[in-house]
Amino acid sequence: MAEQANPFESLQEQIDDASEYVDADADVLERLKRPERVLETNLSVEMDDGSVEVFKAFRSQFNGDRGPYKGGIRYHPGVNRDEVKALSGWMVYKCAVVGIPYGGGKGGIVIDPDDYSENELERITRSFAKELRPFIGVDRDVPAPDVNTGQREMNWIKDTYETLENTTAPGVITGKAIESGGSAGRVEATGRSTVITAREAFDYLGEEIDGASVAVQGYGNAGWIAAKLVDELGANVVAVSDSSGAIYRGDGFDPRDVKDHKNETGSVSGYHGADEELSNEELLTLDVDLLVPAALENAIDGDLATDVDADVIVEAANGPLTPEADDVLAESDTYVFPDILANAGGVTVSYFEWVQNRQRFYWSEERVNEELEGIITTAFDDLTDAYEENDLPNFRTAAYVVAIERVLDSYEESGNWP
Ligand code: NAD
């Protein structure tokens, strides 16, 4: 995976590209390109052996014009200030493009969680929650899971916050386990919106998803659920990968069986049903009908994009294509449906969770999936309408045009203060 592109610069370039098609002054657009504030903190945490280790952590609050800051918390050795800033910005535009009332935030700890025990991870998480406490809140900033964090970490953060605030506030964080105030359907939501987007995209392009060949990069939460749900639509998942490598089967895998293998062995590699093992790069350049990058940002750079052979890319990961890759693909036969729409299911069901937490009234999974379907298909139509009406170069620009206009409308209605 190419690591060179700075995701914050990629975000700014994406906004610049879309700004050409938005009727607003340059100075107003400038404030949409950088975060309002970034918390940088050093967590000193006692390890199991009694030593103390220091971890760098961040929380970026990018823009709050449309509602509380909203966005995940990532645990990864590659977390850095610019990455967190970029991810928080993508959240602003993601929430706007699907029309949910949030701004954008993101956080992370520079850590490889595999190197720590569960007790150490709990102390690290609670330490971060203590630092976050003055910045977050049900109506202020609402974190959620991201790479290497899940229900367990969200439950710890909620509990730390509630204990320090001496209150109950399940809506302070989303992605919780059901018994801690989580929503039905949240775990599957990102993969589900990815597949709804793919289904709508194929329909829009006059293609059949039934029988389509699919490659999925990354077999974590987003990737595996996308593989499972696209398989349920009749597509053939012919290749999947994780950080251990990629596997290929011409007749298509049973995604559940691959998941069982990954659960047992820790990776997709070595799966008995594969015809062959591929490199991660080979997976990304397969001749498939649909490619779903569901790992990390910058998976496809300008060089690799020249070898991409997929007809349609639907981005489950955040920022998997660099702007150079976008430029290359815009000139090719590959259609790209952007992350800020495709993976917005996660934040949309987080929004449903927050609504349910506020009302103390919980919905069935059926209702959650139905509401999600409505939000993603409406957003898809808004995006393709903008694409056609403004004769835009690609669907990413269309998504940003829709989103930027919504953020600007709310900013202009509120006025600039002080
Ligand atoms: P995860 O940690 O569950 O899974 C990530 C997967 O990517 C793992 O299988 C890992 O092995 C794999 N991976 C890492 N590097 C790789 C590489 N070089 N090649 C192939 N595979 C590689 O994380 P997730 O929650 O599924 O998130 C994946 C992406 O989706 C991220 O970009 C995240 O920001 C985005 N996303 C997730 C959610 C959500 O609700 N989980 C919501 C929106 C966006």
Coordinates of C-alpha atoms in Angstrom, one line a residue, residues 15-300:
I15 CA -12.7 20.3 -1.6
D16 CA -10.9 22.6 -4.1
D17 CA -12.0 20.4 -7.0
A18 CA -15.6 20.6 -5.9
S19 CA -15.4 24.3 -5.1
E20 CA -15.1 25.2 -8.7
Y21 CA -18.7 24.1 -9.1
V22 CA -20.1 25.8 -5.9
D23 CA -21.4 29.3 -5.9
A24 CA -19.5 30.7 -2.9
D25 CA -16.7 33.2 -2.2
A26 CA -13.2 31.7 -1.9
D27 CA -12.8 33.1 1.7
V28 CA -16.0 31.3 2.8
L29 CA -14.8 28.1 1.2
E30 CA -11.4 28.4 2.9
R31 CA -12.9 27.8 6.4
L32 CA -14.3 24.5 5.1
K33 CA -10.8 23.2 4.5
R34 CA -9.3 23.1 8.0
P35 CA -10.5 21.9 11.4
E36 CA -11.9 24.3 14.0
R37 CA -9.7 22.7 16.7
V38 CA -7.5 19.7 17.4
L39 CA -6.8 18.2 20.8
E40 CA -3.4 16.6 21.1
T41 CA -2.8 14.7 24.3
N42 CA -0.3 12.3 25.8
L43 CA -1.8 9.5 27.9
S44 CA 0.4 8.0 30.6
V45 CA -0.9 4.6 31.5
E46 CA 0.3 2.0 33.9
M47 CA 1.1 -1.4 32.2
D48 CA 0.5 -4.8 33.7
D49 CA 4.2 -5.0 34.8
G50 CA 3.9 -1.7 36.7
S51 CA 5.8 0.4 34.2
V52 CA 4.3 3.5 32.7
E53 CA 3.9 4.0 29.0
V54 CA 3.0 7.2 27.1
F55 CA 0.6 7.2 24.1
K56 CA 0.0 10.1 21.8
A57 CA -3.7 10.7 21.1
F58 CA -5.8 13.2 19.1
R59 CA -9.3 14.5 18.6
S60 CA -10.1 16.8 15.7
Q61 CA -13.3 18.8 15.6
F62 CA -13.5 19.9 12.0
N63 CA -16.8 21.8 11.5
G64 CA -19.9 22.1 13.7
D65 CA -22.2 24.1 11.5
R66 CA -24.8 21.3 11.0
G67 CA -24.7 19.8 14.5
P68 CA -22.5 18.1 17.1
Y69 CA -19.1 16.9 15.9
K70 CA -19.3 13.2 15.0
G71 CA -16.7 10.6 14.1
G72 CA -14.8 7.5 15.1
I73 CA -11.8 6.8 17.2
R74 CA -9.0 4.8 15.6
Y75 CA -6.3 2.7 17.3
H76 CA -3.4 2.3 14.9
P77 CA 0.4 2.8 14.9
G78 CA 0.0 5.1 11.8
V79 CA -2.4 7.5 13.5
N80 CA -1.1 11.1 13.2
R81 CA -2.4 14.7 13.4
D82 CA -2.9 15.1 9.6
E83 CA -4.7 11.8 9.3
V84 CA -7.1 12.6 12.1
K85 CA -7.7 16.1 10.6
A86 CA -8.5 14.6 7.2
L87 CA -10.8 11.9 8.7
S88 CA -12.7 14.5 10.7
G89 CA -13.2 16.6 7.5
W90 CA -14.5 13.6 5.6
M91 CA -17.0 13.2 8.4
V92 CA -18.4 16.7 7.9
Y93 CA -19.1 16.0 4.2
K94 CA -20.3 12.5 4.8
C95 CA -22.9 13.6 7.3
A96 CA -24.0 16.4 5.0
V97 CA -24.2 14.3 1.9
V98 CA -26.6 11.9 3.6
G99 CA -28.4 14.8 5.3
I100 CA -28.0 13.8 9.0
P101 CA -27.6 16.7 11.5
Y102 CA -23.9 16.4 12.5
G103 CA -20.6 18.1 12.0
G104 CA -17.4 16.2 11.7
G105 CA -14.9 14.9 14.2
K106 CA -12.3 12.1 14.5
G107 CA -9.9 10.8 17.0
G108 CA -7.2 8.2 17.5
I109 CA -4.4 6.8 19.6
V110 CA -1.0 6.0 18.1
I111 CA -0.9 2.3 19.2
D112 CA -0.8 -1.2 17.9
P113 CA -3.5 -2.7 20.1
D114 CA -2.2 -6.3 19.4
D115 CA 0.8 -5.5 21.7
Y116 CA -1.4 -4.8 24.8
S117 CA -3.5 -6.9 27.1
E118 CA -7.2 -6.3 27.5
N119 CA -6.6 -4.7 30.9
E120 CA -4.0 -2.4 29.5
L121 CA -6.3 -1.5 26.6
E122 CA -9.1 -0.7 29.1
R123 CA -6.8 1.6 31.1
I124 CA -5.5 3.3 27.9
T125 CA -9.1 3.8 26.6
R126 CA -10.4 5.2 30.0
S127 CA -7.4 7.5 30.1
F128 CA -8.3 8.8 26.6
A129 CA -11.9 9.1 27.7
K130 CA -10.8 11.2 30.7
E131 CA -8.9 13.6 28.4
L132 CA -11.8 13.7 26.0
R133 CA -14.5 14.4 28.7
P134 CA -14.5 18.2 28.5
F135 CA -14.6 18.1 24.7
I136 CA -17.3 15.5 24.1
G137 CA -21.0 15.4 25.1
V138 CA -24.4 14.3 23.7
D139 CA -24.9 17.7 22.0
R140 CA -21.2 18.6 21.6
D141 CA -19.1 15.8 20.1
V142 CA -20.1 12.2 19.8
P143 CA -17.3 9.7 19.1
A144 CA -17.8 6.2 17.5
P145 CA -15.7 3.2 16.5
D146 CA -13.2 3.1 13.7
V147 CA -10.2 0.9 12.8
N148 CA -9.3 -1.4 15.7
T149 CA -12.0 -0.1 18.0
G150 CA -15.5 -1.5 18.6
Q151 CA -18.3 -2.0 21.1
R152 CA -15.9 -2.8 23.9
E153 CA -14.0 0.5 23.7
M154 CA -17.2 2.5 23.2
N155 CA -18.7 0.9 26.3
W156 CA -15.6 1.8 28.3
I157 CA -15.7 5.4 27.1
K158 CA -19.4 5.8 27.9
D159 CA -18.8 4.3 31.4
T160 CA -15.9 6.6 32.1
Y161 CA -17.8 9.7 30.9
E162 CA -20.9 8.8 32.9
T163 CA -18.9 8.1 36.0
L164 CA -16.9 11.4 35.8
E165 CA -20.1 13.4 35.0
N166 CA -22.2 11.5 37.5
T167 CA -25.0 11.0 35.1
T168 CA -26.3 8.6 32.4
A169 CA -25.6 9.7 28.9
P170 CA -25.6 6.8 26.5
G171 CA -25.8 9.3 23.6
V172 CA -22.3 10.6 24.3
I173 CA -20.9 7.8 22.1
T174 CA -22.3 5.4 19.5
G175 CA -21.3 1.9 18.3
K176 CA -22.0 0.6 21.8
A177 CA -23.2 -3.0 22.6
I178 CA -27.0 -3.4 22.6
E179 CA -27.2 -3.7 26.4
S180 CA -25.1 -0.5 26.8
G181 CA -27.6 1.4 24.6
G182 CA -26.4 0.4 21.2
S183 CA -28.6 0.1 18.1
A184 CA -29.6 -3.0 16.3
G185 CA -28.0 -3.0 12.9
R186 CA -25.0 -0.8 13.8
V187 CA -22.4 -3.5 13.3
E188 CA -23.5 -4.3 9.7
A189 CA -24.3 -0.7 8.8
T190 CA -21.1 0.3 6.9
G191 CA -21.0 -2.8 4.8
R192 CA -24.8 -2.4 4.2
S193 CA -24.5 1.1 2.9
T194 CA -21.6 0.1 0.7
V195 CA -23.7 -2.6 -0.9
I196 CA -26.8 -0.4 -1.2
T197 CA -24.5 2.1 -3.0
A198 CA -23.1 -0.7 -5.2
R199 CA -26.6 -1.9 -6.1
E200 CA -27.9 1.6 -6.9
A201 CA -24.7 2.3 -8.9
F202 CA -25.1 -0.9 -11.1
D203 CA -28.7 0.0 -11.6
Y204 CA -27.8 3.6 -12.6
L205 CA -25.2 2.3 -15.0
G206 CA -27.6 -0.2 -16.5
E207 CA -25.6 -3.2 -15.2
E208 CA -26.7 -6.3 -13.2
I209 CA -25.2 -6.9 -9.7
D210 CA -26.6 -10.4 -9.8
G211 CA -23.6 -12.5 -11.2
A212 CA -21.1 -9.6 -11.0
S213 CA -17.6 -10.4 -10.0
V214 CA -16.4 -8.7 -6.8
A215 CA -13.0 -8.1 -5.1
V216 CA -12.9 -6.8 -1.6
Q217 CA -9.7 -5.3 -0.1
G218 CA -9.8 -5.6 3.7
Y219 CA -11.8 -8.3 5.6
G220 CA -12.6 -6.4 8.8
N221 CA -16.0 -5.1 9.8
A222 CA -16.7 -3.0 6.7
G223 CA -15.2 -5.5 4.1
W224 CA -16.5 -8.7 5.4
I225 CA -20.1 -7.4 5.8
A226 CA -20.0 -5.9 2.3
A227 CA -18.8 -9.3 1.0
K228 CA -21.6 -11.1 2.8
L229 CA -24.3 -8.7 1.6
V230 CA -23.2 -8.5 -2.0
D231 CA -23.0 -12.3 -2.1
E232 CA -26.7 -12.3 -0.9
L233 CA -27.5 -10.1 -4.0
G234 CA -26.2 -12.9 -6.2
A235 CA -22.7 -11.4 -6.9
N236 CA -19.6 -13.6 -6.9
V237 CA -17.0 -12.5 -4.4
V238 CA -13.9 -13.8 -6.3
A239 CA -11.1 -12.2 -4.2
V240 CA -10.7 -10.9 -0.7
S241 CA -7.7 -9.7 1.3
D242 CA -6.4 -8.5 4.6
S243 CA -3.1 -7.3 5.9
S244 CA -1.8 -10.9 5.5
G245 CA -2.4 -11.1 1.7
A246 CA -5.1 -11.9 -0.8
I247 CA -7.0 -15.0 -1.9
Y248 CA -8.7 -15.7 -5.2
R249 CA -11.4 -18.2 -6.4
G250 CA -12.8 -17.9 -9.9
D251 CA -16.1 -19.5 -8.9
G252 CA -16.6 -17.1 -6.0
F253 CA -16.1 -17.7 -2.2
D254 CA -18.7 -18.2 0.5
P255 CA -17.9 -15.1 2.5
R256 CA -19.1 -16.6 5.7
D257 CA -16.8 -19.6 5.4
V258 CA -13.8 -17.2 4.7
K259 CA -14.8 -15.3 7.8
D260 CA -14.9 -18.5 9.9
H261 CA -11.3 -19.2 8.6
K262 CA -10.2 -15.7 9.5
N263 CA -11.8 -16.0 13.0
E264 CA -9.9 -19.3 13.5
T265 CA -6.5 -18.4 12.1
G266 CA -6.4 -14.6 12.3
S267 CA -6.1 -14.1 8.5
V268 CA -7.8 -14.9 5.2
S269 CA -4.5 -16.3 3.8
G270 CA -4.3 -20.1 3.8
Y271 CA -8.1 -20.5 3.2
H272 CA -8.6 -24.1 1.9
G273 CA -11.1 -23.1 -0.8
A274 CA -8.9 -20.6 -2.6
D275 CA -7.6 -21.3 -6.2
E276 CA -4.6 -19.2 -5.5
E277 CA -3.0 -16.6 -3.2
L278 CA -2.4 -13.1 -4.6
S279 CA -0.5 -10.1 -3.4
N280 CA -2.6 -7.1 -2.2
E281 CA -1.6 -5.2 -5.3
E282 CA -2.8 -8.0 -7.6
L283 CA -6.2 -8.0 -5.9
L284 CA -6.6 -4.2 -6.5
T285 CA -5.8 -4.6 -10.2
L286 CA -8.1 -7.7 -10.9
D287 CA -10.4 -7.5 -13.9
V288 CA -13.7 -7.5 -11.9
D289 CA -17.1 -5.8 -12.2
L290 CA -16.8 -4.3 -8.7
L291 CA -13.9 -3.5 -6.5
V292 CA -14.5 -2.6 -2.8
P293 CA -11.5 -1.1 -1.0
A294 CA -12.3 -1.6 2.6
A295 CA -8.9 -1.3 4.4
L296 CA -7.2 2.0 4.9
E297 CA -6.6 5.3 3.1
N298 CA -4.2 5.6 0.1
A299 CA -4.7 2.0 -1.0
I300 CA -4.6 3.1 -4.7

